[in-house]
């Protein structure tokens, strides 16, 4: 199979059939072998009924229905597990991503051997204040922090080699940072393609301004994980040992100073009356705790569970 189209969605019943017809027209005209996987992320409208109906008409349409809304990252994770195409293309279900881009995205992955091609919505039809400006700030911070030079990290239209989506773990709300996750896994041939963005035709966006706040928090998380996620002892252990040594030397100096003054008959105070003693003791305790945190982090990495983070209610199609 050449292409898998993975489409996460939430309450998009009006656009599903139109999107399917558009995708199918493009793929058939280019003689691709393909599958279309819709992941219903807990919709409360008739989205699942639309997916099930399409699956009965076309065995290349497959559907996964979550028991409730788990988020876009979990939906992509479920779709990636099922995808069988040599090239996997993700897109949103709101008709803002143009399926006409698919053949060129496929060509860039297959013929130019890119691991990942990310769409770049250079001209956007979103609200300037609530989406465009925050998006520019978010993308600038992501480029600076991750070292991945993309203009639009959050574009839903992306193409991947199959090996990429089978070897990265999309969790939490990390769908924004799939290029960074791919880079951290050793897939470094990453580029972008300017794609056509279209105004939303039905309904309204499911994401508010809070997604940018969450995005910046996730950016901090992924920066930390990329630096120390596989070796927490290198950070916590090093800081812990350093703080313990500083505290120990400080406490030793206080004790030696006390003995020196006693030996020479100089005025002195009880060690427990010296505020620096408690500061040194606190630093030693914090250092020990940091060291233990690093040690526990190493143990957790070695016993990482592979339990899924969502509950699938139904599936349709020939998985």
mmCIF file of C-alpha atoms in Angstrom:
data_model
loop_
_atom_site.group_PDB
_atom_site.id
_atom_site.type_symbol
_atom_site.label_atom_id
_atom_site.label_comp_id
_atom_site.label_asym_id
_atom_site.label_seq_id
_atom_site.Cartn_x
_atom_site.Cartn_y
_atom_site.Cartn_z
ATOM 1 C CA UNK A 1 0.000 0.000 0.000
ATOM 2 C CA UNK A 2 1.390 3.395 -0.977
ATOM 3 C CA UNK A 3 -0.495 5.901 1.202
ATOM 4 C CA UNK A 4 -2.310 5.953 4.517
ATOM 5 C CA UNK A 5 -4.347 9.078 5.247
ATOM 6 C CA UNK A 6 -4.833 9.558 9.000
ATOM 7 C CA UNK A 7 -7.563 12.037 9.969
ATOM 8 C CA UNK A 8 -8.352 12.813 13.642
ATOM 9 C CA UNK A 9 -11.647 14.600 14.142
ATOM 10 C CA UNK A 10 -14.126 15.914 16.659
ATOM 11 C CA UNK A 11 -17.689 16.853 15.676
ATOM 12 C CA UNK A 12 -17.094 17.262 11.944
ATOM 13 C CA UNK A 13 -20.134 15.423 10.551
ATOM 14 C CA UNK A 14 -20.797 18.109 7.936
ATOM 15 C CA UNK A 15 -17.372 17.878 6.350
ATOM 16 C CA UNK A 16 -16.532 14.152 6.506
ATOM 17 C CA UNK A 17 -18.264 12.990 3.333
ATOM 18 C CA UNK A 18 -17.097 16.013 1.324
ATOM 19 C CA UNK A 19 -13.532 15.495 2.535
ATOM 20 C CA UNK A 20 -13.649 11.786 1.680
ATOM 21 C CA UNK A 21 -14.892 12.479 -1.845
ATOM 22 C CA UNK A 22 -12.167 15.067 -2.372
ATOM 23 C CA UNK A 23 -9.385 12.796 -1.085
ATOM 24 C CA UNK A 24 -10.650 9.783 -3.051
ATOM 25 C CA UNK A 25 -10.834 11.831 -6.266
ATOM 26 C CA UNK A 26 -7.218 12.993 -5.896
ATOM 27 C CA UNK A 27 -5.834 9.566 -4.976
ATOM 28 C CA UNK A 28 -7.726 7.696 -7.684
ATOM 29 C CA UNK A 29 -6.729 10.173 -10.379
ATOM 30 C CA UNK A 30 -3.087 9.508 -9.427
ATOM 31 C CA UNK A 31 -3.607 5.714 -9.291
ATOM 32 C CA UNK A 32 -2.443 5.425 -5.677
ATOM 33 C CA UNK A 33 -3.187 2.402 -3.524
ATOM 34 C CA UNK A 34 -4.411 3.827 -0.247
ATOM 35 C CA UNK A 35 -6.450 3.674 2.942
ATOM 36 C CA UNK A 36 -8.238 6.465 4.786
ATOM 37 C CA UNK A 37 -8.346 6.156 8.589
ATOM 38 C CA UNK A 38 -10.766 8.418 10.445
ATOM 39 C CA UNK A 39 -10.296 8.639 14.226
ATOM 40 C CA UNK A 40 -13.415 9.929 15.980
ATOM 41 C CA UNK A 41 -12.110 11.551 19.156
ATOM 42 C CA UNK A 42 -15.329 11.298 21.168
ATOM 43 C CA UNK A 43 -17.677 13.241 18.863
ATOM 44 C CA UNK A 44 -21.149 14.030 20.184
ATOM 45 C CA UNK A 45 -22.717 14.612 16.748
ATOM 46 C CA UNK A 46 -23.210 12.093 13.925
ATOM 47 C CA UNK A 47 -19.574 11.952 12.841
ATOM 48 C CA UNK A 48 -19.273 8.238 13.610
ATOM 49 C CA UNK A 49 -22.407 7.405 11.634
ATOM 50 C CA UNK A 50 -20.920 9.230 8.630
ATOM 51 C CA UNK A 51 -17.639 7.306 8.970
ATOM 52 C CA UNK A 52 -19.432 3.949 9.343
ATOM 53 C CA UNK A 53 -21.540 4.683 6.255
ATOM 54 C CA UNK A 54 -18.464 5.510 4.160
ATOM 55 C CA UNK A 55 -16.710 2.363 5.400
ATOM 56 C CA UNK A 56 -19.615 0.212 4.142
ATOM 57 C CA UNK A 57 -19.411 1.852 0.725
ATOM 58 C CA UNK A 58 -15.603 1.742 0.417
ATOM 59 C CA UNK A 59 -13.458 -0.882 2.142
ATOM 60 C CA UNK A 60 -10.485 1.492 1.976
ATOM 61 C CA UNK A 61 -12.207 3.681 4.567
ATOM 62 C CA UNK A 62 -11.534 2.638 8.150
ATOM 63 C CA UNK A 63 -12.691 4.168 11.397
ATOM 64 C CA UNK A 64 -11.725 4.217 15.057
ATOM 65 C CA UNK A 65 -14.115 5.627 17.646
ATOM 66 C CA UNK A 66 -12.846 6.639 21.081
ATOM 67 C CA UNK A 67 -14.988 6.127 24.149
ATOM 68 C CA UNK A 68 -14.632 9.836 24.943
ATOM 69 C CA UNK A 69 -12.543 12.830 23.935
ATOM 70 C CA UNK A 70 -8.876 12.075 24.615
ATOM 71 C CA UNK A 71 -7.218 14.715 22.421
ATOM 72 C CA UNK A 72 -5.574 14.939 19.027
ATOM 73 C CA UNK A 73 -2.307 13.309 20.110
ATOM 74 C CA UNK A 74 -4.070 10.159 21.275
ATOM 75 C CA UNK A 75 -6.110 10.061 18.058
ATOM 76 C CA UNK A 76 -2.949 10.289 15.956
ATOM 77 C CA UNK A 77 -1.309 7.612 18.100
ATOM 78 C CA UNK A 78 -4.199 5.226 17.432
ATOM 79 C CA UNK A 79 -4.141 6.003 13.707
ATOM 80 C CA UNK A 80 -0.384 5.542 13.470
ATOM 81 C CA UNK A 81 -0.635 2.096 15.043
ATOM 82 C CA UNK A 82 -3.088 0.976 12.359
ATOM 83 C CA UNK A 83 -1.552 2.711 9.327
ATOM 84 C CA UNK A 84 -0.010 0.366 6.745
ATOM 85 C CA UNK A 85 0.991 2.730 3.927
ATOM 86 C CA UNK A 86 4.589 3.337 2.879
ATOM 87 C CA UNK A 87 3.884 7.037 3.315
ATOM 88 C CA UNK A 88 1.539 8.265 6.048
ATOM 89 C CA UNK A 89 -0.170 11.615 5.583
ATOM 90 C CA UNK A 90 -2.058 13.388 8.353
ATOM 91 C CA UNK A 91 -4.630 16.093 7.805
ATOM 92 C CA UNK A 92 -7.465 17.782 9.657
ATOM 93 C CA UNK A 93 -11.114 17.036 8.907
ATOM 94 C CA UNK A 94 -12.350 20.635 8.710
ATOM 95 C CA UNK A 95 -11.587 21.069 4.967
ATOM 96 C CA UNK A 96 -8.906 23.667 5.698
ATOM 97 C CA UNK A 97 -6.194 21.269 4.471
ATOM 98 C CA UNK A 98 -6.167 20.750 0.702
ATOM 99 C CA UNK A 99 -5.988 17.097 -0.501
ATOM 100 C CA UNK A 100 -4.536 18.343 -3.797
ATOM 101 C CA UNK A 101 -1.227 18.638 -1.884
ATOM 102 C CA UNK A 102 -1.045 14.878 -1.290
ATOM 103 C CA UNK A 103 0.700 13.757 -4.524
ATOM 104 C CA UNK A 104 3.559 16.240 -4.078
ATOM 105 C CA UNK A 105 3.956 15.373 -0.392
ATOM 106 C CA UNK A 106 4.135 11.699 -1.358
ATOM 107 C CA UNK A 107 6.719 12.428 -4.051
ATOM 108 C CA UNK A 108 8.947 14.381 -1.650
ATOM 109 C CA UNK A 109 9.017 11.471 0.801
ATOM 110 C CA UNK A 110 9.493 8.716 -1.798
ATOM 111 C CA UNK A 111 11.717 10.371 -4.390
ATOM 112 C CA UNK A 112 13.621 12.916 -2.305
ATOM 113 C CA UNK A 113 13.879 10.515 0.669
ATOM 114 C CA UNK A 114 12.661 12.919 3.318
ATOM 115 C CA UNK A 115 11.676 11.355 6.624
ATOM 116 C CA UNK A 116 9.069 14.031 7.278
ATOM 117 C CA UNK A 117 7.548 16.836 5.208
ATOM 118 C CA UNK A 118 5.589 19.419 7.185
ATOM 119 C CA UNK A 119 3.030 21.733 5.638
ATOM 120 C CA UNK A 120 3.544 25.492 5.911
ATOM 121 C CA UNK A 121 0.395 27.593 5.773
ATOM 122 C CA UNK A 122 2.146 30.757 4.673
ATOM 123 C CA UNK A 123 -1.138 32.477 3.841
ATOM 124 C CA UNK A 124 -3.707 31.799 6.542
ATOM 125 C CA UNK A 125 -7.425 32.471 6.789
ATOM 126 C CA UNK A 126 -7.623 32.423 10.597
ATOM 127 C CA UNK A 127 -8.276 35.284 12.989
ATOM 128 C CA UNK A 128 -5.149 37.456 13.176
ATOM 129 C CA UNK A 129 -5.255 38.282 16.892
ATOM 130 C CA UNK A 130 -6.462 34.979 18.311
ATOM 131 C CA UNK A 131 -4.538 32.581 16.046
ATOM 132 C CA UNK A 132 -2.082 34.106 13.562
ATOM 133 C CA UNK A 133 0.009 36.285 15.889
ATOM 134 C CA UNK A 134 0.140 33.717 18.753
ATOM 135 C CA UNK A 135 1.033 31.057 16.175
ATOM 136 C CA UNK A 136 3.982 33.092 14.885
ATOM 137 C CA UNK A 137 5.294 33.597 18.432
ATOM 138 C CA UNK A 138 4.807 29.930 19.244
ATOM 139 C CA UNK A 139 6.604 28.755 16.090
ATOM 140 C CA UNK A 140 9.516 31.145 16.672
ATOM 141 C CA UNK A 141 9.967 29.778 20.207
ATOM 142 C CA UNK A 142 9.719 26.192 18.951
ATOM 143 C CA UNK A 143 12.381 26.787 16.272
ATOM 144 C CA UNK A 144 14.746 28.403 18.767
ATOM 145 C CA UNK A 145 14.302 25.719 21.412
ATOM 146 C CA UNK A 146 14.244 22.589 19.253
ATOM 147 C CA UNK A 147 16.636 23.490 16.453
ATOM 148 C CA UNK A 148 14.102 22.246 13.882
ATOM 149 C CA UNK A 149 13.765 24.982 11.263
ATOM 150 C CA UNK A 150 10.067 24.908 10.379
ATOM 151 C CA UNK A 151 7.724 27.851 9.972
ATOM 152 C CA UNK A 152 4.556 26.022 11.024
ATOM 153 C CA UNK A 153 4.922 23.253 13.585
ATOM 154 C CA UNK A 154 1.177 22.959 14.182
ATOM 155 C CA UNK A 155 0.064 22.441 10.581
ATOM 156 C CA UNK A 156 -2.055 19.282 10.474
ATOM 157 C CA UNK A 157 -0.969 18.437 6.931
ATOM 158 C CA UNK A 158 2.226 16.394 7.153
ATOM 159 C CA UNK A 159 3.753 13.419 5.359
ATOM 160 C CA UNK A 160 5.929 10.752 7.006
ATOM 161 C CA UNK A 161 7.874 7.692 6.114
ATOM 162 C CA UNK A 162 6.201 4.699 7.710
ATOM 163 C CA UNK A 163 9.284 4.080 9.865
ATOM 164 C CA UNK A 164 8.871 7.501 11.486
ATOM 165 C CA UNK A 165 5.323 7.066 12.763
ATOM 166 C CA UNK A 166 6.064 3.519 13.931
ATOM 167 C CA UNK A 167 8.997 4.651 16.073
ATOM 168 C CA UNK A 168 7.800 7.837 17.777
ATOM 169 C CA UNK A 169 5.468 8.035 20.738
ATOM 170 C CA UNK A 170 2.866 10.793 20.383
ATOM 171 C CA UNK A 171 1.416 11.394 23.850
ATOM 172 C CA UNK A 172 -0.136 14.135 25.977
ATOM 173 C CA UNK A 173 -0.501 17.087 23.602
ATOM 174 C CA UNK A 174 2.746 16.497 21.736
ATOM 175 C CA UNK A 175 1.153 16.359 18.269
ATOM 176 C CA UNK A 176 2.446 19.917 17.799
ATOM 177 C CA UNK A 177 5.992 18.640 18.176
ATOM 178 C CA UNK A 178 6.025 15.507 16.037
ATOM 179 C CA UNK A 179 8.918 16.945 13.967
ATOM 180 C CA UNK A 180 10.902 17.408 17.187
ATOM 181 C CA UNK A 181 10.025 13.890 18.370
ATOM 182 C CA UNK A 182 11.140 12.568 14.978
ATOM 183 C CA UNK A 183 14.431 14.471 15.163
ATOM 184 C CA UNK A 184 15.073 13.175 18.688
ATOM 185 C CA UNK A 185 14.528 9.626 17.370
ATOM 186 C CA UNK A 186 17.174 10.082 14.673
ATOM 187 C CA UNK A 187 14.981 11.011 11.702
ATOM 188 C CA UNK A 188 16.803 14.160 10.678
ATOM 189 C CA UNK A 189 15.740 14.595 7.034
ATOM 190 C CA UNK A 190 12.941 17.019 7.794
ATOM 191 C CA UNK A 191 11.689 19.752 5.497
ATOM 192 C CA UNK A 192 8.573 21.782 4.829
ATOM 193 C CA UNK A 193 6.350 22.552 1.868
ATOM 194 C CA UNK A 194 4.214 25.619 1.430
ATOM 195 C CA UNK A 195 0.599 24.419 1.288
ATOM 196 C CA UNK A 196 -2.709 26.038 0.521
ATOM 197 C CA UNK A 197 -4.818 26.946 3.544
ATOM 198 C CA UNK A 198 -8.556 27.392 3.212
ATOM 199 C CA UNK A 199 -11.161 29.119 5.329
ATOM 200 C CA UNK A 200 -13.246 26.827 7.540
ATOM 201 C CA UNK A 201 -16.406 25.864 5.662
ATOM 202 C CA UNK A 202 -18.490 24.289 8.449
ATOM 203 C CA UNK A 203 -18.735 24.729 12.202
ATOM 204 C CA UNK A 204 -16.112 26.465 14.304
ATOM 205 C CA UNK A 205 -12.634 25.710 15.560
ATOM 206 C CA UNK A 206 -12.302 23.281 18.482
ATOM 207 C CA UNK A 207 -9.185 25.019 19.802
ATOM 208 C CA UNK A 208 -9.017 28.221 21.825
ATOM 209 C CA UNK A 209 -6.240 30.571 22.872
ATOM 210 C CA UNK A 210 -5.391 28.183 25.727
ATOM 211 C CA UNK A 211 -3.813 25.800 23.216
ATOM 212 C CA UNK A 212 -0.910 28.237 22.838
ATOM 213 C CA UNK A 213 -0.396 28.349 26.601
ATOM 214 C CA UNK A 214 -0.424 24.557 26.668
ATOM 215 C CA UNK A 215 1.844 24.584 23.630
ATOM 216 C CA UNK A 216 4.517 26.657 25.362
ATOM 217 C CA UNK A 217 4.326 24.420 28.460
ATOM 218 C CA UNK A 218 4.697 21.357 26.237
ATOM 219 C CA UNK A 219 7.630 23.051 24.519
ATOM 220 C CA UNK A 220 9.418 23.320 27.866
ATOM 221 C CA UNK A 221 8.627 19.664 28.556
ATOM 222 C CA UNK A 222 9.920 18.428 25.226
ATOM 223 C CA UNK A 223 13.073 20.535 25.539
ATOM 224 C CA UNK A 224 13.760 18.971 28.917
ATOM 225 C CA UNK A 225 12.949 15.473 27.684
ATOM 226 C CA UNK A 226 15.131 15.867 24.595
ATOM 227 C CA UNK A 227 18.052 16.934 26.787
ATOM 228 C CA UNK A 228 17.628 14.684 29.811
ATOM 229 C CA UNK A 229 14.657 12.383 29.128
ATOM 230 C CA UNK A 230 16.886 9.344 28.602
ATOM 231 C CA UNK A 231 19.388 10.245 31.314
ATOM 232 C CA UNK A 232 17.646 11.993 34.239
ATOM 233 C CA UNK A 233 20.541 11.110 36.530
ATOM 234 C CA UNK A 234 22.794 13.411 34.476
ATOM 235 C CA UNK A 235 20.706 16.398 35.567
ATOM 236 C CA UNK A 236 19.207 15.546 38.934
ATOM 237 C CA UNK A 237 22.124 13.408 40.045
ATOM 238 C CA UNK A 238 24.719 16.032 39.121
ATOM 239 C CA UNK A 239 22.775 18.848 40.806
ATOM 240 C CA UNK A 240 22.162 16.679 43.851
ATOM 241 C CA UNK A 241 25.804 15.712 44.295
ATOM 242 C CA UNK A 242 26.915 19.328 43.783
ATOM 243 C CA UNK A 243 24.468 20.679 46.364
ATOM 244 C CA UNK A 244 25.313 17.926 48.855
ATOM 245 C CA UNK A 245 29.047 18.652 48.544
ATOM 246 C CA UNK A 246 28.486 22.400 48.993
ATOM 247 C CA UNK A 247 26.292 21.773 52.045
ATOM 248 C CA UNK A 248 28.724 19.241 53.491
ATOM 249 C CA UNK A 249 31.735 21.552 53.092
ATOM 250 C CA UNK A 250 29.748 24.428 54.617
ATOM 251 C CA UNK A 251 28.705 22.309 57.601
ATOM 252 C CA UNK A 252 32.292 21.081 58.004
ATOM 253 C CA UNK A 253 33.606 24.653 57.953
ATOM 254 C CA UNK A 254 31.107 25.645 60.665
ATOM 255 C CA UNK A 255 32.221 22.691 62.821
ATOM 256 C CA UNK A 256 35.946 23.392 62.328
ATOM 257 C CA UNK A 257 35.382 27.069 63.104
ATOM 258 C CA UNK A 258 33.613 26.100 66.326
ATOM 259 C CA UNK A 259 36.479 23.810 67.415
ATOM 260 C CA UNK A 260 39.084 26.432 66.537
ATOM 261 C CA UNK A 261 37.370 29.081 68.673
ATOM 262 C CA UNK A 262 36.984 26.674 71.584
ATOM 263 C CA UNK A 263 40.670 25.696 71.416
ATOM 264 C CA UNK A 264 41.841 29.303 71.431
ATOM 265 C CA UNK A 265 39.283 30.484 73.970
ATOM 266 C CA UNK A 266 37.591 32.826 71.526
ATOM 267 C CA UNK A 267 33.939 33.828 71.968
ATOM 268 C CA UNK A 268 31.590 31.584 70.036
ATOM 269 C CA UNK A 269 27.983 30.452 69.846
ATOM 270 C CA UNK A 270 26.352 27.068 69.699
ATOM 271 C CA UNK A 271 26.404 25.458 66.273
ATOM 272 C CA UNK A 272 22.605 25.124 66.458
ATOM 273 C CA UNK A 273 22.361 28.873 67.040
ATOM 274 C CA UNK A 274 24.208 29.617 63.814
ATOM 275 C CA UNK A 275 21.726 30.218 60.955
ATOM 276 C CA UNK A 276 24.342 29.123 58.388
ATOM 277 C CA UNK A 277 24.287 25.645 59.908
ATOM 278 C CA UNK A 278 20.607 25.222 58.969
ATOM 279 C CA UNK A 279 21.229 26.613 55.499
ATOM 280 C CA UNK A 280 24.024 24.066 54.978
ATOM 281 C CA UNK A 281 21.827 21.266 56.353
ATOM 282 C CA UNK A 282 18.952 22.254 54.044
ATOM 283 C CA UNK A 283 21.261 22.297 51.018
ATOM 284 C CA UNK A 284 22.482 18.786 51.912
ATOM 285 C CA UNK A 285 18.907 17.502 52.244
ATOM 286 C CA UNK A 286 17.831 19.042 48.918
ATOM 287 C CA UNK A 287 20.922 17.617 47.247
ATOM 288 C CA UNK A 288 20.065 14.142 48.548
ATOM 289 C CA UNK A 289 16.491 14.492 47.295
ATOM 290 C CA UNK A 290 17.632 15.564 43.829
ATOM 291 C CA UNK A 291 19.986 12.601 43.646
ATOM 292 C CA UNK A 292 17.154 10.250 44.628
ATOM 293 C CA UNK A 293 14.894 11.901 42.010
ATOM 294 C CA UNK A 294 17.470 11.131 39.320
ATOM 295 C CA UNK A 295 17.828 7.564 40.567
ATOM 296 C CA UNK A 296 14.053 7.039 40.575
ATOM 297 C CA UNK A 297 13.846 8.537 37.089
ATOM 298 C CA UNK A 298 16.341 5.961 35.840
ATOM 299 C CA UNK A 299 14.314 3.150 37.441
ATOM 300 C CA UNK A 300 11.084 4.433 35.859
ATOM 301 C CA UNK A 301 12.698 4.526 32.413
ATOM 302 C CA UNK A 302 13.751 0.920 32.807
ATOM 303 C CA UNK A 303 10.268 -0.217 33.797
ATOM 304 C CA UNK A 304 8.270 1.947 31.358
ATOM 305 C CA UNK A 305 4.816 0.573 30.796
ATOM 306 C CA UNK A 306 3.381 0.238 27.300
ATOM 307 C CA UNK A 307 -0.269 0.645 28.365
ATOM 308 C CA UNK A 308 -2.435 2.571 25.919
ATOM 309 C CA UNK A 309 -3.694 5.950 27.057
ATOM 310 C CA UNK A 310 -7.160 5.780 25.532
ATOM 311 C CA UNK A 311 -10.135 3.424 25.272
ATOM 312 C CA UNK A 312 -11.427 2.482 21.821
ATOM 313 C CA UNK A 313 -15.200 2.079 21.753
ATOM 314 C CA UNK A 314 -15.685 0.828 18.162
ATOM 315 C CA UNK A 315 -13.847 0.254 14.908
ATOM 316 C CA UNK A 316 -15.079 -0.092 11.362
ATOM 317 C CA UNK A 317 -13.341 -1.232 8.206
ATOM 318 C CA UNK A 318 -10.896 -4.036 7.504
ATOM 319 C CA UNK A 319 -8.079 -3.482 10.006
#
